[in-house]
XYZ file of C-alpha atoms in Angstrom:
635
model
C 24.683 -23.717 -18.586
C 21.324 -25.164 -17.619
C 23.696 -28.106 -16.276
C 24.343 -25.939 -13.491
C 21.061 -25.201 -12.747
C 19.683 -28.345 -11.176
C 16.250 -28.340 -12.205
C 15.329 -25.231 -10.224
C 13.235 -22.524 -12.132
C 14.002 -19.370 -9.935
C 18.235 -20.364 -10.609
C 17.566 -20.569 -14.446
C 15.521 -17.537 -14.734
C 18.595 -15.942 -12.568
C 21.233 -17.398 -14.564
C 18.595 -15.697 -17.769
C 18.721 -12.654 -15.704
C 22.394 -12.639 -15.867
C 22.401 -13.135 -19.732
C 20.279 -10.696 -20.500
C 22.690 -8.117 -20.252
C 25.187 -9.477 -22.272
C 24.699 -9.011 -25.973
C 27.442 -11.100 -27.845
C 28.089 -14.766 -28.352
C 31.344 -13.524 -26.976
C 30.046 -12.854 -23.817
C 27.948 -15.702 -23.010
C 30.752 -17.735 -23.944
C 32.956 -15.904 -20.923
C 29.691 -16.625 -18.158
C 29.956 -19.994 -19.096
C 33.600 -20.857 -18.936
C 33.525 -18.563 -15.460
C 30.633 -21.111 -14.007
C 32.334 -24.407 -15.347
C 35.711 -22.740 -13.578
C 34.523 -21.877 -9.931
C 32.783 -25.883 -10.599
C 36.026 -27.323 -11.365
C 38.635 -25.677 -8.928
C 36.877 -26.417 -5.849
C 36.827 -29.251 -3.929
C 32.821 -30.209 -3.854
C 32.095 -33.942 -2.813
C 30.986 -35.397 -5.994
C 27.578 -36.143 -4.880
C 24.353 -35.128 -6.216
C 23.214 -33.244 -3.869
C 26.096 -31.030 -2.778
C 26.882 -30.542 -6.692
C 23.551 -29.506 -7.033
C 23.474 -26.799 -4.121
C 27.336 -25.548 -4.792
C 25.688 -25.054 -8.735
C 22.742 -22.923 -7.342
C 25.361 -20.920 -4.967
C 27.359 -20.966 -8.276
C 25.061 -19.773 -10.319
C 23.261 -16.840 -7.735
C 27.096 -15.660 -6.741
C 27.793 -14.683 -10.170
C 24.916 -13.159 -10.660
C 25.344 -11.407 -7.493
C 28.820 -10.038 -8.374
C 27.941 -8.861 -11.885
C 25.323 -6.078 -9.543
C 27.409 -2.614 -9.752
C 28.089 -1.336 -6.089
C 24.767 0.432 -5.579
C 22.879 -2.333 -6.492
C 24.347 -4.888 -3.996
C 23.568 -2.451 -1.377
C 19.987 -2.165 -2.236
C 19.780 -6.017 -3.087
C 21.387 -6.769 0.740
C 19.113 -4.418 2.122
C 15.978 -6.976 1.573
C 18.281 -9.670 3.930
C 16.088 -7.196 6.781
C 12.868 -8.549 5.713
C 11.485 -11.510 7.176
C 10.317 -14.644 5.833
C 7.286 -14.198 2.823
C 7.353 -10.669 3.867
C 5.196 -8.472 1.224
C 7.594 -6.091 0.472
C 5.887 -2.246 -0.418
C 7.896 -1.045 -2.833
C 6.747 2.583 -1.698
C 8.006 2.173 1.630
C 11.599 0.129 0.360
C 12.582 3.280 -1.972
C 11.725 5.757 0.923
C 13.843 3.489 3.326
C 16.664 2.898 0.430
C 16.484 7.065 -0.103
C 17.218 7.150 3.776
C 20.193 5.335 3.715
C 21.808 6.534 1.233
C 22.171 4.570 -1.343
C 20.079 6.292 -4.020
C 21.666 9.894 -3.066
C 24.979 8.694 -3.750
C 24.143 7.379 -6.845
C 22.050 9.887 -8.425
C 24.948 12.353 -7.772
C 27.567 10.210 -9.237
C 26.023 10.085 -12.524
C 24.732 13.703 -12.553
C 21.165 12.388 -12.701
C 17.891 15.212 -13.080
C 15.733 12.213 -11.844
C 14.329 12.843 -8.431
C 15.405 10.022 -5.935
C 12.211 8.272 -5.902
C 12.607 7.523 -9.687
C 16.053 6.632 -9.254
C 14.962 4.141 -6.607
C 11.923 2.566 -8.426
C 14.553 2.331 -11.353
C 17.323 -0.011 -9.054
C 14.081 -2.210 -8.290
C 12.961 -3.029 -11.503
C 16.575 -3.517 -12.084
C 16.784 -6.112 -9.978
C 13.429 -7.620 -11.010
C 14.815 -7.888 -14.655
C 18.141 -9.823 -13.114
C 15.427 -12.193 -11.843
C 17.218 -10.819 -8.171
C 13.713 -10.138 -6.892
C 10.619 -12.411 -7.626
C 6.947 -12.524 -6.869
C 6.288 -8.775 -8.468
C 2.765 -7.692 -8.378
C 1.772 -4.367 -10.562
C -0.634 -1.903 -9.711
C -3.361 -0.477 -12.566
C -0.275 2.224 -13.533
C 1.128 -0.539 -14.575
C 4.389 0.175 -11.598
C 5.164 -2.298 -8.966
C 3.311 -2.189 -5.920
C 5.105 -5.071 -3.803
C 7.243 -8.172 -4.297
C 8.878 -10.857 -2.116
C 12.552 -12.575 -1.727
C 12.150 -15.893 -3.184
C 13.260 -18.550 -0.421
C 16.520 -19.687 -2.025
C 17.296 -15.927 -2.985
C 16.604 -14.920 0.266
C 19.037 -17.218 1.564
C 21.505 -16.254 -0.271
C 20.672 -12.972 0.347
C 21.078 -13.381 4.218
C 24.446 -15.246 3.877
C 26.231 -12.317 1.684
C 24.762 -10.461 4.573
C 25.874 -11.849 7.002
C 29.919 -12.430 5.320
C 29.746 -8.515 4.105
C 28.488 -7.709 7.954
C 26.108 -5.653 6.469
C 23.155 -6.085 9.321
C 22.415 -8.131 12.541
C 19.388 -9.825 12.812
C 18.098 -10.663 16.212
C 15.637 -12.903 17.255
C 14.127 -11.844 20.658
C 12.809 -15.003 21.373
C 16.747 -15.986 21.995
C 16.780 -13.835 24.880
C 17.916 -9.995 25.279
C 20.077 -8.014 23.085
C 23.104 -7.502 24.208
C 26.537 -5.742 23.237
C 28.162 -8.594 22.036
C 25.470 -9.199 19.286
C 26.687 -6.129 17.977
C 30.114 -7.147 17.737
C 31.808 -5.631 14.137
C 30.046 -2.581 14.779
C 27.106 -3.572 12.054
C 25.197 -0.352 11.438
C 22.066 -1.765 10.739
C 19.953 -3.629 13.894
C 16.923 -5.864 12.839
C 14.682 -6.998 15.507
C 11.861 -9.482 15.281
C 9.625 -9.705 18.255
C 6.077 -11.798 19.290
C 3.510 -11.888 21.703
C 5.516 -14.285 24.012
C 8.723 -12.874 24.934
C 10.024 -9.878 26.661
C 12.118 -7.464 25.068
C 14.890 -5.710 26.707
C 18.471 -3.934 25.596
C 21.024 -4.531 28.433
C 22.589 -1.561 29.726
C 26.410 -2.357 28.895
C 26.619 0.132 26.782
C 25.253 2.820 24.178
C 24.671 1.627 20.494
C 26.415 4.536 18.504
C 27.370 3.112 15.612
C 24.190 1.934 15.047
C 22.441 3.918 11.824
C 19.392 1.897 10.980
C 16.617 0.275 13.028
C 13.824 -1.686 12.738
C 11.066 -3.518 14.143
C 9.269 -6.324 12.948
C 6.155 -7.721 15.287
C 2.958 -9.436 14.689
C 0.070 -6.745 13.703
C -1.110 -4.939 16.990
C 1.673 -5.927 19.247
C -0.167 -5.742 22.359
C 2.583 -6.777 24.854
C 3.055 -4.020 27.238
C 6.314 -2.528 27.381
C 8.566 -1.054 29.881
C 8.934 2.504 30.085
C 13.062 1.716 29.717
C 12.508 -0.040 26.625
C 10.545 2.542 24.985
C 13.548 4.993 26.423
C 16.227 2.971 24.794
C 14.416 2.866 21.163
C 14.723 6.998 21.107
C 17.562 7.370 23.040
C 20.218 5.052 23.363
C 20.822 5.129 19.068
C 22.136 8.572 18.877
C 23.105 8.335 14.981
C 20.603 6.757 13.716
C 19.336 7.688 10.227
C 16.162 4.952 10.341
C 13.888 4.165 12.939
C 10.696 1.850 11.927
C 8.808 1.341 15.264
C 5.328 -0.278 14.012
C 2.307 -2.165 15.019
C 2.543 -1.487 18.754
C -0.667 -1.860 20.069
C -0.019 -0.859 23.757
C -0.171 3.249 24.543
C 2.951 4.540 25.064
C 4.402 8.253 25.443
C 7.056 9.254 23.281
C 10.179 10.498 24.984
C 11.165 13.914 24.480
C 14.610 12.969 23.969
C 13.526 11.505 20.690
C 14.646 15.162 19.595
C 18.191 14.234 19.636
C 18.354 11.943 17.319
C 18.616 14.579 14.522
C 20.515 12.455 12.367
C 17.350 10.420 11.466
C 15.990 10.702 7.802
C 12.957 7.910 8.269
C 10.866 7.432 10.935
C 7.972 5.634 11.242
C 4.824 4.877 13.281
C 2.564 3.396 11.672
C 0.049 1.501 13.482
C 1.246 2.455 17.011
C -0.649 3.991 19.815
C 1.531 6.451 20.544
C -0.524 9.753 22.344
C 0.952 12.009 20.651
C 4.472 14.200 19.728
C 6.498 16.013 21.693
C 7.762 19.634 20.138
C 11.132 18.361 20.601
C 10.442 16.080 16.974
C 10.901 19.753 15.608
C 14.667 18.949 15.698
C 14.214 16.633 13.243
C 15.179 18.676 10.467
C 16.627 16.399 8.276
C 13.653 13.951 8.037
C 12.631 12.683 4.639
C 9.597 10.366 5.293
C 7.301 11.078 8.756
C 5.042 8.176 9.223
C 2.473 9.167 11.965
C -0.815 6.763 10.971
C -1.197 5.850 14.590
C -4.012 3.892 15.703
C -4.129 5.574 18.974
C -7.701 6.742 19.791
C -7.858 7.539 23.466
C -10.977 8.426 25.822
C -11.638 12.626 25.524
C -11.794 14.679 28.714
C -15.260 16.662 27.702
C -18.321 14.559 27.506
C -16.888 10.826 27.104
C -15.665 12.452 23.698
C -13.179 10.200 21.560
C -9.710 11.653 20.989
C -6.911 10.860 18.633
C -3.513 11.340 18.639
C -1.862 14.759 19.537
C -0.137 16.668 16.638
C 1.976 19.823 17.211
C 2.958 22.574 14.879
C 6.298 20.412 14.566
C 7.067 20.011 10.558
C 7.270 24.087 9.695
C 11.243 23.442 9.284
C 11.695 19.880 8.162
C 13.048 21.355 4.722
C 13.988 17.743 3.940
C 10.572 15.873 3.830
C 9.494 14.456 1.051
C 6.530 12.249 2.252
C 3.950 12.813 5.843
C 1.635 10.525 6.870
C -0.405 12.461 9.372
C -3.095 9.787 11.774
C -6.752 9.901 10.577
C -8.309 10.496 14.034
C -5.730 13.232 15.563
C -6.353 16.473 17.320
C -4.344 19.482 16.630
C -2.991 21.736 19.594
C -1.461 24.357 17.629
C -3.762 26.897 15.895
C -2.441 26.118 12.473
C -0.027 23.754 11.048
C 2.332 25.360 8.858
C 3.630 23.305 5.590
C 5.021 26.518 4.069
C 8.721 25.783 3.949
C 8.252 22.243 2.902
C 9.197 22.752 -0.798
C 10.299 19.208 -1.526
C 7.291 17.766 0.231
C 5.969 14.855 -2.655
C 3.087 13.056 -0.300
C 0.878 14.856 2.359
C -1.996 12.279 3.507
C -4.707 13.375 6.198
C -4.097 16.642 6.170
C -7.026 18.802 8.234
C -6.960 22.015 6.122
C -9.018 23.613 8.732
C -5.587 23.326 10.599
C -3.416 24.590 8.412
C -2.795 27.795 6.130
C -4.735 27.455 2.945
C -1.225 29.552 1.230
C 0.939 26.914 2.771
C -1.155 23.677 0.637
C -0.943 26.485 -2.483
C 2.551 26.306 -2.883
C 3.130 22.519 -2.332
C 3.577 22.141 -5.841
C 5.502 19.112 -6.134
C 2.965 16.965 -4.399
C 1.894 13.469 -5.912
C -0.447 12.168 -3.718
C -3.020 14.496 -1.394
C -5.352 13.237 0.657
C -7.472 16.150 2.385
C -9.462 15.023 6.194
C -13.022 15.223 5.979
C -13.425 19.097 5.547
C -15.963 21.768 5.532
C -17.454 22.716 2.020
C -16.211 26.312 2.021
C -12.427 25.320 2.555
C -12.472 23.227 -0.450
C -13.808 26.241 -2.271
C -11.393 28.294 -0.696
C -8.533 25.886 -1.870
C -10.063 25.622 -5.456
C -10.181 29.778 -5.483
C -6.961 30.324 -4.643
C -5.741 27.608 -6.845
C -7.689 29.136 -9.818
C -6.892 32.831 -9.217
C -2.988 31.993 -8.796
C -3.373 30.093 -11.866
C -1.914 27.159 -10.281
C -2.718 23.695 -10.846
C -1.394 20.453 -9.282
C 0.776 19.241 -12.116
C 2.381 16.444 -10.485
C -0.281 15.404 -8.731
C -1.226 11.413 -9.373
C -3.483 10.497 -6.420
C -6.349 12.565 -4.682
C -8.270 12.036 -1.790
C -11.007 14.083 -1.011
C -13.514 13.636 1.835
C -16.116 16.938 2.810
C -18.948 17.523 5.432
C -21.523 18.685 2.602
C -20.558 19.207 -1.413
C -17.585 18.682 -3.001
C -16.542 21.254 -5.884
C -15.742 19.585 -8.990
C -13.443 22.072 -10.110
C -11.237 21.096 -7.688
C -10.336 18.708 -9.349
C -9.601 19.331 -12.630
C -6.585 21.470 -10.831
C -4.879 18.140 -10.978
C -5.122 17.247 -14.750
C -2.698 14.466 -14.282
C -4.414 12.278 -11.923
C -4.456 8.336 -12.040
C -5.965 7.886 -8.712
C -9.090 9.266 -7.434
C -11.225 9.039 -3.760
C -14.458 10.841 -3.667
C -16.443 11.012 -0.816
C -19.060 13.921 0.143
C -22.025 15.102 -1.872
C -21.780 16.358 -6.030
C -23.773 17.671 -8.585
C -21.498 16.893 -11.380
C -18.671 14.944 -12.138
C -15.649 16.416 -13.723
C -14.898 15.489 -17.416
C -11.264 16.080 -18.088
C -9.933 12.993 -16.313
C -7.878 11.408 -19.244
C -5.157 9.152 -17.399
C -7.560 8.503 -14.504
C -7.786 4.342 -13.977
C -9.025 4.195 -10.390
C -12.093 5.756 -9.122
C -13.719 5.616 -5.769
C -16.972 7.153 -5.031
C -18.703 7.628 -1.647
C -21.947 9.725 -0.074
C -21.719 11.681 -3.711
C -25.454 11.301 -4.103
C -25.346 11.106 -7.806
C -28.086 11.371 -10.245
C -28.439 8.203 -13.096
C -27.027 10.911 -15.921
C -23.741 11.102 -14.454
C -22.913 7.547 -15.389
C -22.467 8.502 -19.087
C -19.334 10.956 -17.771
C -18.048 7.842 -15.945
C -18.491 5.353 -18.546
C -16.180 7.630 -21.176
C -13.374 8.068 -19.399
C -10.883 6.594 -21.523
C -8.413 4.332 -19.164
C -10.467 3.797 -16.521
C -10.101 0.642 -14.588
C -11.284 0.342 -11.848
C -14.480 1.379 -10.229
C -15.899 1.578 -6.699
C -19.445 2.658 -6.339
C -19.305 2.974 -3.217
C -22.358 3.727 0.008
C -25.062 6.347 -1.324
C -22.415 7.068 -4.582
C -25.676 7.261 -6.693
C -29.390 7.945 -5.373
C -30.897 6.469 -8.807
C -33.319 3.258 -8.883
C -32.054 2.896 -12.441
C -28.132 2.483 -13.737
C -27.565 1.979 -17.343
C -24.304 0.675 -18.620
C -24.769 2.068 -22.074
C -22.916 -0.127 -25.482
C -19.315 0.304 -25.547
C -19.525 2.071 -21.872
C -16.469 1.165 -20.006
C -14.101 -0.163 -22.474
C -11.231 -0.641 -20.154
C -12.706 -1.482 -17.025
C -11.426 -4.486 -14.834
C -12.945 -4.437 -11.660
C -16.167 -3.157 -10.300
C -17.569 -2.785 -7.096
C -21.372 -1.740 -6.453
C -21.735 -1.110 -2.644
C -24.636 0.459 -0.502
C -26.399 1.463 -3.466
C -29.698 1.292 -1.861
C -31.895 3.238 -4.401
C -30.838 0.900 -6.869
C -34.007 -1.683 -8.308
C -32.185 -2.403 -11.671
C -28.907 -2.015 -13.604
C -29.085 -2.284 -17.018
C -25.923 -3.545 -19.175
C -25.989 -3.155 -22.991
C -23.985 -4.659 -25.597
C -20.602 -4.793 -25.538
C -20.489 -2.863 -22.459
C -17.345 -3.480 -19.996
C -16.039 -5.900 -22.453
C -12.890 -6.475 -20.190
C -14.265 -7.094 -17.163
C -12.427 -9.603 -15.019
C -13.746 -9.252 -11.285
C -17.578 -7.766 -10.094
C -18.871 -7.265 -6.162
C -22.334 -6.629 -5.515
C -22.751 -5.797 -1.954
C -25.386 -4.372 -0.079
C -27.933 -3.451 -2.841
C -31.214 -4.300 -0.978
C -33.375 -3.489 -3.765
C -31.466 -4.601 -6.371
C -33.885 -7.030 -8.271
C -31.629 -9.052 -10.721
C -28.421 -9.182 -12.307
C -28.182 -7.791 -15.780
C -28.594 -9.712 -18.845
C -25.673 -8.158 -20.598
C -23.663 -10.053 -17.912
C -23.837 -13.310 -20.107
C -21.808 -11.323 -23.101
C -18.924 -10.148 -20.861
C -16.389 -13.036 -21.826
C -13.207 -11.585 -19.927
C -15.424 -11.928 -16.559
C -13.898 -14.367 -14.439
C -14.981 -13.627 -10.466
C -18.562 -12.767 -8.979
C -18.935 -11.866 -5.473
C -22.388 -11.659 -4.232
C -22.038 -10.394 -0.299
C -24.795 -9.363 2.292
C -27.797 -9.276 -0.342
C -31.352 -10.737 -0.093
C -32.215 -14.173 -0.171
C -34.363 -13.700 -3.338
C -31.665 -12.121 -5.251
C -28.923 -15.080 -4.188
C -31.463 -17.668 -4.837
C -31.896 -16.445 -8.858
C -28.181 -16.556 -9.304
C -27.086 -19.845 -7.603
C -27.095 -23.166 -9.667
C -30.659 -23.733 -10.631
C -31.646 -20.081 -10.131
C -33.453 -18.112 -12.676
C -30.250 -16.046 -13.595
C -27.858 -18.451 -13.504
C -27.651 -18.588 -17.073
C -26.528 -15.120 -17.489
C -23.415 -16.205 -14.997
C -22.803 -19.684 -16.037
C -19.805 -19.045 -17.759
C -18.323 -17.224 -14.653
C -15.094 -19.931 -13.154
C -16.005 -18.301 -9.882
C -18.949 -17.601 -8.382
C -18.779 -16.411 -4.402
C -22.060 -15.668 -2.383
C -21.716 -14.791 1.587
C -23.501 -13.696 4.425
C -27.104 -14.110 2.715
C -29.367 -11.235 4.315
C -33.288 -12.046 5.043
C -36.005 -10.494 2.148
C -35.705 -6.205 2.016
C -38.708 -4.843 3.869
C -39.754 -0.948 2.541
C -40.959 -0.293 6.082
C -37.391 -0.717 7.259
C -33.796 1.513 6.757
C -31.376 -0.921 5.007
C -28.427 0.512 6.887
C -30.195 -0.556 10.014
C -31.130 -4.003 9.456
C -29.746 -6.902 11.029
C -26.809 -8.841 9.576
C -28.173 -11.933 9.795
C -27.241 -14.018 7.429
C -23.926 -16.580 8.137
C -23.613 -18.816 5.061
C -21.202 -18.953 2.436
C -21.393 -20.444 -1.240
C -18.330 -20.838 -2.913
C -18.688 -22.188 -6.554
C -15.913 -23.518 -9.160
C -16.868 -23.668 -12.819
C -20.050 -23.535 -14.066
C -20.242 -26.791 -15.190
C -20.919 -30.561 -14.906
C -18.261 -30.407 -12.002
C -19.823 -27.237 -10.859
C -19.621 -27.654 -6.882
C -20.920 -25.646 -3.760
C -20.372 -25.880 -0.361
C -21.527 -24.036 2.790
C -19.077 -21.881 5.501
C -19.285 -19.986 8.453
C -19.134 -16.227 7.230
C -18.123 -13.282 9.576
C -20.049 -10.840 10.737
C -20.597 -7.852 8.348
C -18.941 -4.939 8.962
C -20.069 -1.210 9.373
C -20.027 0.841 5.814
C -16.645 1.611 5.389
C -15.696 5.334 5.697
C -11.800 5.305 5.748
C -9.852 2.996 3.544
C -6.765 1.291 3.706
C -5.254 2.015 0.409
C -1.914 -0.385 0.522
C -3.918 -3.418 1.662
C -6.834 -2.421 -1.191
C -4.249 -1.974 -4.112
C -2.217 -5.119 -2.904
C -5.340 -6.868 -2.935
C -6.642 -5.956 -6.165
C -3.283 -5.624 -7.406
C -3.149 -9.561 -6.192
C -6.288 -10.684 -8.080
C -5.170 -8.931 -11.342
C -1.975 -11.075 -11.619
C -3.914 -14.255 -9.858
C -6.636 -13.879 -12.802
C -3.745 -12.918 -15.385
């Protein structure tokens, strides 16, 4: 078989992929004698390299025909990606769910699986027929995102292309036009840049068009014409998926965007759009509402800021599963009303000053929440009612909770399932009961030293952001056997901080640590030099002194010697009592990147950017990918 192969690793771990589902001798016997049979009846010029690409086509065909029917659908559905695109596997179920493909095949074999499992189960699917490569897992241990490897993808665009499943366009080849759309394709990918203009001529209306999307460079700034922005959310009358992201220019949404009531995904992301028109309320059959806009326009009262407009618009999208409200918005309804959204499963940015307290109550199949930055006494509201209704947040696996003055711990053990956690507003206590919780991010909590011993017990905890004012201690203690799972750890903004203490055995699977910001911070710990597993050190925007002890020759270096990486930026002049460490000058601009800690131990100096502001909202795909990433690059 490996004959056939050429060489190539991604073809045999395909061709693997393919045997792994057959279980007899039997059986491999019949994959071989069909490979050595398409070989030998065709009429392939007998040189080496035409052999060797007919034997990859070959070999990824079969494999590619052995995929039952709703698998080939999902599996041509990636052809609409581009080139090294970072595929979120979040977003390709909710788009997979949208078309289709997951619906019919949950009802054909009578499945009580909710789609979303149903769809995470075709992906790993295909990951295990070696179909889809370059996987990176999240801390849950589930895939986060994965990429098309280039001779996969390929092939993947040429089955495409014969089973005239989608049209790609290029709009650097000029306009689109009716004739591109020749076959009536139902699916129309466009892939625009800075440099060209994009236009649809105006032969005709696109009706048999069901899915669209829009790939541009991040923060498409090119200005549009008001007849372009017309003909996304009007001239596709049936469509079922509209991705319209990264469009940096303001623009006004059409009101006729409320007849396209077919539509079960729509997205926004990253768009400055102003704000929705009530006609979106026809949209009853939506499934995923993407709104994260980046839109933050000049107020009318007082050179106030303003965000994006939201109306009282969702009350009878019965459908949606998953809304993405923007973080800087402005509500012109009194309240929003979520009541009738039973099947709702994500609800991010949600102002619960804006909406009925009863509505959030019953949302009871949510999995991830992220409340806006809220008052104090509607958190205790929330946690009341949630306490007196006996109701708890069973499904719930990520929280996000951000609050003008103290947070209520008992909120959270509502949600006794939680994996995910985002703290950010002042605490007395942390909550206990967190058993399956393995990310944790703290902000403004104000913490006192003791609290570290609830932190350092919880049982699957791995990873750890201590994050600006998370603890108002000068001393942390890391006490023996604290942390036993713990990967990554982040101390940021600590400012109180003058020493951290590790003891024995402490964090004894440590792979990555960031100190940033820790002005006082006099040293790193000794216990440092036992942690084995520790394999990256990041050392960003603290005093001279401190980066002077633990470079090469420094009086700590031995405690990090046996570190592979060690990464110090943007060195800051001496702390000075006299002065607030949030207001000092960034000053520093060097970089020190370091290899192993050895004879061939090497440094060199870089430009570093400019430091930016203490971060208050957080992009949580590109912070999993990115940790996600180093976990499998350190792996």
């Amino acid at each position: 078989m490996l004959v056939h192969c050429p060489g190539l690793p991604i073809v045999i771990r395909v061709l693997a992929g393919l045997l792994s589902k057959r279980e007899t001798v039997k059986e491999w016997d019949a994959v071989l004698e069909n490979v050595e049979q398409i070989m030998k009846g065709t009429d392939v010029l007998e040189t080496e390299s035409t052999s060797q690409e007919y034997g990859i086509s070959v070999v990824l065909a079969l494999s590619y025909d052995d995929l039952p029917s709703h698998l080939k659908l999902c599996f041509l559905y990636l052809a609409q990606f581009p080139e090294n695109h970072e595929i979120a596997v979040t977003r390709l179920t909710q788009l997979w769910i949208a078309e289709g493909f997951i619906t019919l095949m949950a009802e054909k074999h009578g499945s009580g699986e909710i789609m979303e499992d149903v769809s995470y189960s075709c992906l790993t699917e295909l990951i295990g027929r070696q179909m889809v490569q370059d996987v990176i897992y999240g801390f849950s241990g589930k895939v986060k995102s994965c990429r098309l490897h280039g001779l996969m993808r390929d092939f993947c665009l040429q089955k495409a292309e014969e089973e005239n499943f989608r049209i790609f366009v290029k709009l650097s080849e000029g306009p689109v036009s009716k004739t591109a759309l020749i076959g009536k394709v139902r699916r129309l990918t466009l892939y625009l840049d800075n440099t060209v203009k994009y236009e649809f001529t105006r032969e005709g209306r696109y009706g048999h068009v069901r899915s669209l999307l829009y790939f541009v460079p991040a923060s498409h700034y090119q200005k549009w014409d008001k007849k372009v922005i017309r003909s996304a959310f009007n001239d596709f009358k049936f469509l079922r998926v509209l991705k319209f992201e990264n469009i940096g220019r303001e623009f006004e949404i059409p009101k006729t965007i409320g007849n396209l009531v077919h539509l079960r995904f729509l997205s926004l992301k990253d768009s400055a759009f102003r704000g929705l028109p009530s006609s979106v309320s026809n949209l009853v059959l939506l499934q995923t509402l993407d709104l994260r806009s980046n839109f933050v326009g000049q107020g009318s009262c007082f050179g106030r800021m303003r965000g994006t407009e939201i109306r009282n618009v969702f009350w009878n999208m019965k459908q949606l599963r998953h809304l993405y409200i923007p973080f800087f918005h402005s509500v012109s309804a009194p309240k929003l009303s979520f009541a009738r959204l039973c099947n709702l499963q994500t609800l991010v940015n949600v102002p619960i000053e804006k909406c009925d307290l009863n509505d959030l109550v019953q949302l009871s199949n949510l999995k991830k929440l992220r409340i806006m930055p809220s008052a104090s006494r509607q958190l205790e509201k929330l946690k009341d009612m949630l306490i007196i209704r006996n109701r708890t947040y069973k499904h719930l696996r990520s929280l996000s909770l951000q609050a003008d003055g103290d947070i209520p711990s008992d909120i959270v053990l509502t949600c006794p399932h939680l994996y995910k956690l985002r703290l950010e507003g002042k605490m007395t206590a942390l909550p206990k009961e967190l058993p399956n919780l393995t990310k944790l991010t703290l902000e403004q909590t104000k913490l006192k030293d003791d609290q570290i011993e609830i932190l350092e017990k919880l049982p699957n905890l791995r990873v750890l952001y201590l994050g600006w004012r998370s603890f108002e201690s000068e001393t942390l203690v890391f006490s023996q056997e604290g942390f036993p799972h713990l990967e990554f750890l982040t101390l940021y903004g600590l400012y109180d901080l003058k020493e951290w203490r590790v003891k024995k055995e402490a964090m004894p699977r440590l792979q990555r640590l960031r100190i940033e910001w820790c002005k006082q911070l006099q040293a790193v710990p000794d216990g440092l030099q036992e942690i084995t597993t520790l394999k990256e050190l990041t050392i960003d925007r603290m005093p001279s002194r401190f980066c002077s002890r633990v470079g090469k020759g420094g009086k700590d270096f031995y405690k990090i010697k046996h570190v592979p990486s060690l990464i110090i930026t943007d060195i800051q002049p001496d702390y000075k009592k006299d002065k607030e460490p949030e207001m000092e000058e960034a000053t520093g601009a060097s970089q020190i990147v370091a290899g192993p800690a050895d004879d061939s131990h090497q440094e060199s100096i870089v430009d570093a950017p400019p430091p930016p502001p203490p971060p208050t909202i957080v992009d949580e795909k590109a912070e999993e990918i990115q940790v996600a990433s180093s976990a499998d690059h350190l792996s």
